[in-house]
Short mmCIF file of C-alpha atoms in Angstrom, two decimals:
data_model
loop_
_atom_site.label_atom_id
_atom_site.label_comp_id
_atom_site.label_asym_id
_atom_site.label_seq_id
_atom_site.Cartn_x
_atom_site.Cartn_y
_atom_site.Cartn_z
CA MET A 1 -73.54 -44.18 62.19
CA THR A 2 -75.91 -43.63 59.20
CA ALA A 3 -74.88 -41.56 56.24
CA ALA A 4 -76.30 -37.92 56.22
CA ALA A 5 -79.27 -37.55 53.77
CA PRO A 6 -78.71 -35.17 50.93
CA ALA A 7 -80.15 -31.64 51.79
CA SER A 8 -83.48 -31.19 50.14
CA GLY A 9 -83.59 -29.21 47.05
CA ALA A 10 -79.95 -30.03 46.23
CA ALA A 11 -79.38 -31.01 42.48
CA GLU A 12 -78.47 -34.68 41.98
CA PRO A 13 -75.53 -35.25 39.75
CA ALA A 14 -76.45 -35.96 36.17
CA PRO A 15 -75.60 -39.53 35.01
CA PRO A 16 -72.56 -39.76 32.80
CA ARG A 17 -73.17 -39.72 29.08
CA ARG A 18 -72.32 -42.60 27.03
CA ARG A 19 -69.76 -41.69 24.47
CA ARG A 20 -71.01 -42.14 20.96
CA GLY A 21 -68.62 -44.13 18.58
CA HIS A 22 -66.94 -42.10 16.07
CA ARG A 23 -69.03 -42.55 12.93
CA ILE A 24 -66.92 -42.69 9.74
CA ARG A 25 -68.90 -41.04 6.87
CA PRO A 26 -68.86 -42.96 3.61
CA GLY A 27 -67.77 -39.86 1.63
CA ARG A 28 -64.71 -39.72 3.57
CA ILE A 29 -63.80 -43.06 3.05
CA GLY A 30 -64.25 -42.55 -0.57
CA VAL A 31 -61.88 -39.60 -0.56
CA HIS A 32 -59.19 -41.74 1.26
CA ALA A 33 -59.52 -44.47 -1.26
CA PHE A 34 -59.16 -42.14 -4.12
CA LEU A 35 -56.05 -40.37 -2.70
CA LEU A 36 -54.67 -43.80 -1.82
CA THR A 37 -54.99 -45.20 -5.24
CA VAL A 38 -53.61 -41.98 -6.86
CA SER A 39 -50.66 -41.97 -4.66
CA LEU A 40 -49.89 -45.69 -5.44
CA ALA A 41 -50.25 -44.97 -9.01
CA PHE A 42 -47.70 -42.32 -8.96
CA LEU A 43 -45.33 -44.23 -6.70
CA ALA A 44 -45.62 -47.66 -8.49
CA PRO A 45 -43.06 -46.76 -11.22
CA LEU A 46 -40.52 -45.57 -8.59
CA LEU A 47 -41.05 -48.54 -6.39
CA LEU A 48 -40.68 -50.90 -9.38
CA ALA A 49 -37.48 -49.06 -10.46
CA VAL A 50 -36.17 -49.40 -6.78
CA TYR A 51 -36.98 -53.18 -6.65
CA ALA A 52 -35.61 -53.97 -10.02
CA SER A 53 -32.34 -52.00 -9.24
CA LEU A 54 -31.84 -54.43 -6.40
CA ARG A 55 -32.14 -57.60 -8.42
CA PRO A 56 -29.93 -59.17 -10.99
CA TYR A 57 -31.15 -58.96 -14.58
CA GLU A 58 -30.72 -62.65 -15.20
CA GLU A 59 -33.28 -63.15 -12.39
CA THR A 60 -35.81 -60.80 -13.61
CA SER A 61 -35.34 -61.84 -17.26
CA GLU A 62 -36.25 -65.62 -16.06
CA HIS A 63 -38.73 -65.12 -13.49
CA GLY A 64 -40.08 -61.78 -14.40
CA TYR A 65 -40.08 -58.28 -12.80
CA PHE A 66 -43.12 -58.81 -10.33
CA SER A 67 -41.69 -62.28 -9.08
CA LEU A 68 -40.21 -62.61 -5.56
CA PRO A 69 -36.49 -62.08 -5.32
CA ARG A 70 -33.92 -64.65 -4.75
CA LYS A 71 -31.12 -62.18 -4.15
CA LEU A 72 -30.85 -58.52 -3.29
CA SER A 73 -27.95 -56.24 -3.43
CA PHE A 74 -26.67 -52.79 -4.33
CA ASP A 75 -24.15 -53.84 -6.80
CA TYR A 76 -25.75 -52.25 -9.62
CA TYR A 77 -25.73 -48.84 -7.90
CA GLN A 78 -21.93 -48.87 -7.65
CA ARG A 79 -21.72 -50.06 -11.25
CA ALA A 80 -23.99 -47.25 -12.36
CA PHE A 81 -22.29 -44.50 -10.56
CA SER A 82 -18.85 -45.65 -11.88
CA ASP A 83 -19.53 -46.81 -15.34
CA SER A 84 -21.62 -43.65 -16.26
CA GLU A 85 -18.97 -41.18 -14.81
CA MET A 86 -21.82 -39.45 -12.84
CA THR A 87 -19.66 -37.13 -10.68
CA LYS A 88 -18.78 -35.16 -13.67
CA TYR A 89 -22.32 -34.91 -14.77
CA PHE A 90 -23.55 -34.03 -11.23
CA ILE A 91 -21.12 -31.18 -11.42
CA ASN A 92 -22.26 -29.95 -14.69
CA THR A 93 -26.02 -30.01 -13.41
CA LEU A 94 -25.15 -28.05 -10.12
CA LEU A 95 -23.30 -25.44 -12.41
CA ILE A 96 -26.56 -24.83 -14.18
CA ALA A 97 -29.28 -25.50 -11.58
CA VAL A 98 -27.82 -23.78 -8.48
CA PRO A 99 -26.97 -20.35 -10.10
CA GLY A 100 -30.32 -20.60 -12.07
CA VAL A 101 -32.51 -20.92 -9.00
CA LEU A 102 -30.56 -18.22 -7.15
CA ILE A 103 -30.49 -15.93 -9.90
CA THR A 104 -34.09 -16.61 -10.74
CA LEU A 105 -35.43 -16.04 -7.31
CA PHE A 106 -33.35 -12.85 -6.72
CA PHE A 107 -34.70 -11.07 -9.93
CA ALA A 108 -38.32 -12.42 -9.36
CA SER A 109 -38.33 -11.55 -5.87
CA PHE A 110 -37.15 -7.80 -6.76
CA THR A 111 -39.54 -7.44 -9.75
CA ALA A 112 -42.23 -8.71 -7.42
CA PHE A 113 -41.33 -6.35 -4.76
CA CYS A 114 -41.57 -3.34 -7.25
CA VAL A 115 -44.78 -4.56 -8.78
CA ALA A 116 -46.60 -5.29 -5.42
CA ARG A 117 -45.16 -2.92 -2.82
CA LEU A 118 -43.78 0.06 -4.54
CA ARG A 119 -46.97 0.80 -6.73
CA VAL A 120 -44.96 1.26 -9.86
CA ARG A 121 -47.24 2.78 -12.87
CA GLY A 122 -48.30 -0.11 -15.18
CA SER A 123 -47.45 -2.63 -12.58
CA LEU A 124 -50.60 -4.77 -13.68
CA VAL A 125 -49.71 -4.78 -17.28
CA LEU A 126 -46.17 -5.76 -16.45
CA LEU A 127 -47.54 -8.51 -14.16
CA MET A 128 -49.68 -9.84 -17.22
CA LEU A 129 -46.71 -9.96 -19.52
CA PHE A 130 -44.73 -12.08 -17.13
CA THR A 131 -47.61 -14.39 -16.81
CA ALA A 132 -48.37 -14.47 -20.54
CA GLY A 133 -44.72 -15.49 -21.05
CA ASN A 134 -45.35 -18.74 -19.26
CA LEU A 135 -48.05 -19.65 -21.85
CA LEU A 136 -45.42 -19.70 -24.91
CA PRO A 137 -44.37 -23.17 -25.59
CA GLN A 138 -40.66 -23.53 -25.13
CA GLN A 139 -40.18 -25.55 -28.33
CA VAL A 140 -41.25 -22.92 -30.44
CA ILE A 141 -38.29 -20.43 -30.08
CA VAL A 142 -35.61 -23.38 -30.16
CA THR A 143 -34.43 -22.41 -33.71
CA PRO A 144 -34.28 -18.63 -33.20
CA LEU A 145 -32.45 -19.02 -29.89
CA TYR A 146 -29.99 -21.54 -31.66
CA VAL A 147 -29.25 -19.00 -34.30
CA LEU A 148 -29.05 -16.24 -31.69
CA PHE A 149 -26.49 -17.89 -29.48
CA ASN A 150 -24.16 -18.73 -32.41
CA ARG A 151 -23.92 -15.01 -33.08
CA ILE A 152 -23.50 -13.85 -29.60
CA PRO A 153 -19.74 -13.54 -28.93
CA LEU A 154 -18.09 -14.44 -25.56
CA PRO A 155 -14.50 -14.35 -24.41
CA TYR A 156 -12.61 -17.46 -24.07
CA TRP A 157 -12.76 -17.65 -20.51
CA MET A 158 -16.46 -17.90 -20.76
CA SER A 159 -16.93 -20.26 -23.52
CA ASP A 160 -14.54 -22.43 -25.40
CA SER A 161 -16.51 -21.99 -28.59
CA MET A 162 -16.20 -17.99 -28.37
CA THR A 163 -19.97 -17.71 -28.54
CA MET A 164 -22.86 -18.44 -26.15
CA PHE A 165 -23.44 -21.72 -28.23
CA ASP A 166 -21.92 -24.76 -26.43
CA SER A 167 -21.78 -23.06 -23.03
CA TYR A 168 -23.61 -23.18 -19.80
CA TRP A 169 -24.65 -19.53 -20.32
CA ALA A 170 -26.99 -20.38 -23.05
CA VAL A 171 -28.78 -23.08 -20.94
CA LEU A 172 -28.56 -20.79 -17.95
CA SER A 173 -30.04 -17.93 -19.64
CA VAL A 174 -32.99 -19.58 -21.11
CA GLN A 175 -33.66 -21.45 -17.88
CA ILE A 176 -33.86 -17.95 -16.02
CA GLY A 177 -35.71 -16.51 -18.95
CA PHE A 178 -38.54 -18.95 -18.67
CA GLN A 179 -38.85 -19.48 -14.95
CA ILE A 180 -38.87 -15.79 -13.85
CA GLY A 181 -42.35 -15.12 -15.21
CA PHE A 182 -43.96 -17.68 -12.91
CA CYS A 183 -41.89 -16.76 -9.87
CA VAL A 184 -42.85 -13.27 -10.29
CA PHE A 185 -46.45 -14.08 -10.43
CA VAL A 186 -46.35 -16.14 -7.36
CA LEU A 187 -44.35 -13.72 -5.23
CA ALA A 188 -46.15 -10.59 -6.33
CA ASN A 189 -49.50 -12.27 -5.16
CA TYR A 190 -47.83 -13.25 -1.86
CA MET A 191 -46.44 -9.85 -1.30
CA ARG A 192 -49.75 -8.28 -1.66
CA THR A 193 -50.98 -10.20 1.30
CA LEU A 194 -48.21 -8.72 3.61
CA PRO A 195 -49.32 -5.93 5.81
CA GLN A 196 -48.72 -2.47 4.36
CA GLU A 197 -48.19 -1.03 7.78
CA ILE A 198 -44.78 -2.65 8.16
CA LEU A 199 -43.25 -0.80 5.21
CA GLU A 200 -44.88 2.32 6.26
CA ALA A 201 -43.33 2.00 9.57
CA ALA A 202 -39.99 1.13 7.86
CA ILE A 203 -40.23 4.24 5.65
CA VAL A 204 -40.90 6.45 8.69
CA ASP A 205 -37.69 5.05 10.42
CA GLY A 206 -35.86 6.10 7.20
CA ALA A 207 -35.61 2.74 5.32
CA GLY A 208 -34.66 2.88 1.93
CA VAL A 209 -35.81 0.79 -1.04
CA TRP A 210 -33.00 -1.90 -0.57
CA THR A 211 -33.56 -1.97 3.16
CA GLN A 212 -37.36 -2.58 2.65
CA TYR A 213 -36.67 -5.22 0.21
CA LEU A 214 -33.83 -7.27 1.94
CA ARG A 215 -34.41 -6.81 5.57
CA ILE A 216 -38.20 -6.49 5.69
CA THR A 217 -39.89 -8.09 2.91
CA LEU A 218 -37.53 -11.14 2.01
CA PRO A 219 -37.66 -12.59 5.38
CA LEU A 220 -41.37 -12.47 5.37
CA CYS A 221 -41.26 -14.29 2.15
CA ARG A 222 -39.35 -17.19 3.20
CA PRO A 223 -42.05 -19.96 2.70
CA ALA A 224 -42.91 -18.82 -0.77
CA LEU A 225 -39.16 -18.58 -1.85
CA ALA A 226 -38.54 -21.99 -0.31
CA ALA A 227 -41.48 -23.35 -2.15
CA LEU A 228 -40.43 -21.81 -5.43
CA GLY A 229 -36.75 -22.77 -4.75
CA THR A 230 -37.65 -26.51 -4.51
CA LEU A 231 -39.72 -26.46 -7.57
CA GLN A 232 -37.15 -24.55 -9.66
CA PHE A 233 -34.45 -26.74 -8.56
CA THR A 234 -36.51 -29.78 -9.61
CA TRP A 235 -37.46 -28.35 -13.03
CA MET A 236 -33.94 -27.02 -13.81
CA TYR A 237 -32.19 -30.21 -12.55
CA ASN A 238 -34.52 -32.51 -14.75
CA ASP A 239 -34.53 -30.56 -17.83
CA PHE A 240 -32.62 -32.01 -20.80
CA LEU A 241 -34.04 -30.15 -23.76
CA TRP A 242 -32.00 -27.08 -23.58
CA ALA A 243 -28.72 -28.68 -22.67
CA LEU A 244 -29.35 -31.19 -25.70
CA VAL A 245 -29.96 -28.27 -28.13
CA PHE A 246 -27.35 -25.74 -27.09
CA ILE A 247 -24.42 -28.06 -25.67
CA SER A 248 -22.49 -30.09 -28.25
CA ASP A 249 -19.71 -31.14 -26.00
CA GLY A 250 -20.73 -34.39 -24.35
CA ASP A 251 -18.46 -33.63 -21.18
CA LYS A 252 -20.63 -30.47 -20.58
CA LEU A 253 -24.03 -32.20 -20.34
CA PRO A 254 -26.15 -32.59 -17.20
CA VAL A 255 -26.65 -35.69 -15.35
CA THR A 256 -29.70 -36.68 -17.08
CA SER A 257 -27.62 -37.58 -20.06
CA ALA A 258 -25.27 -39.84 -18.02
CA LEU A 259 -28.07 -42.46 -18.16
CA ASN A 260 -27.15 -42.75 -21.95
CA ASN A 261 -23.71 -44.13 -21.05
CA LEU A 262 -25.47 -47.18 -19.30
CA ARG A 263 -27.18 -48.26 -22.55
CA GLY A 264 -25.14 -50.71 -24.61
CA GLN A 265 -24.97 -50.59 -28.41
CA PHE A 266 -26.60 -54.20 -28.83
CA PHE A 267 -27.84 -54.99 -25.11
CA THR A 268 -29.22 -52.83 -22.25
CA ASP A 269 -29.31 -53.95 -18.77
CA TYR A 270 -32.54 -52.53 -17.47
CA ASN A 271 -31.87 -53.21 -13.97
CA LEU A 272 -28.59 -51.45 -14.31
CA LEU A 273 -30.39 -48.46 -15.93
CA ALA A 274 -32.90 -48.43 -13.03
CA ALA A 275 -30.13 -48.12 -10.55
CA GLY A 276 -28.82 -45.05 -12.44
CA SER A 277 -32.24 -43.54 -12.62
CA VAL A 278 -32.63 -43.82 -8.89
CA ILE A 279 -29.20 -42.42 -8.25
CA VAL A 280 -30.23 -39.25 -10.55
CA ALA A 281 -33.46 -38.63 -8.68
CA LEU A 282 -31.84 -38.68 -5.19
CA PRO A 283 -30.62 -34.92 -5.15
CA THR A 284 -34.15 -33.79 -5.84
CA LEU A 285 -35.54 -35.98 -3.22
CA ILE A 286 -33.10 -34.60 -0.70
CA VAL A 287 -33.77 -30.99 -1.52
CA PHE A 288 -37.36 -31.54 -0.97
CA LEU A 289 -36.78 -33.19 2.45
CA LEU A 290 -34.52 -30.54 3.45
CA LEU A 291 -37.15 -28.00 2.46
CA GLN A 292 -40.07 -29.87 3.14
CA ARG A 293 -41.59 -27.61 6.19
CA HIS A 294 -41.26 -24.53 4.09
CA PHE A 295 -42.41 -25.95 0.90
CA ILE A 296 -45.68 -27.20 2.42
CA ALA A 297 -46.03 -23.95 4.14
CA GLY A 298 -45.61 -22.04 0.75
CA LEU A 299 -48.22 -24.24 -0.86
CA THR A 300 -50.94 -23.57 1.88
CA LEU A 301 -50.27 -19.80 1.66
CA GLY A 302 -53.60 -18.03 2.31
CA ALA A 303 -55.56 -21.45 2.90
CA GLY A 304 -56.94 -20.19 6.26
CA LYS A 305 -58.01 -16.77 5.12
CA GLY A 306 -61.53 -15.99 4.35
#
């Protein structure tokens, strides 16, 4: 049997196209090389600290910090945690950072809600004042605040000194006061992008101001709140200036001061100090990893809008 000839006039199938190789543009290579260089520049001190914390000081002093290791261990981490009494200082830091973040986000979100969603008269001027407050250098008001906190009385159950000075209330109030302006600015701009029809429908259904704020607006602001919460916790956790100025009792200082306990009077083991620094940095890293998805979503808000 012979194969049937194709019908006259029938279109023959087109030959398959050859796939062109993916062409890498030189500009993209340059961008990736630049980003890789910047990333390594920022990671280099951290990686060097981790590397040094795993080696004995005698080895690095003899062969240098960039030499190949002869021995790696976690002995310095155990010593750093116990010798510096970090448990106590971690608790002190959490007593400042956790309430500070929560109170800052609450007041900032409610203020931003009033400015952006309720159309309060003078809201633009109020937002400009909050933004301008971030431009004030913090060191300028150290002395006035020091004098002020020494004159504000507090009951004994709130402060051992009977004033705001030498108490967590002083550090907490300054942290909230300085950070709330930035949070209001970010949240107000984000709330303006939310559909107005959602609140209008809620008002028609009889929702009050608190219902509009708590049950409608805040759930929609979760990415922005997560991003701000991560940043605020990092800033308050790492801050040492205000605690150093307003707290005189060494047992109340935050964890950043615990590193001073690892420095000797005549000799400092910098590998031990590096291990302590890594331990101190772990909580901020854990918070970022837990909120990473929301944090990235908060940073890219509005990136896809024209």
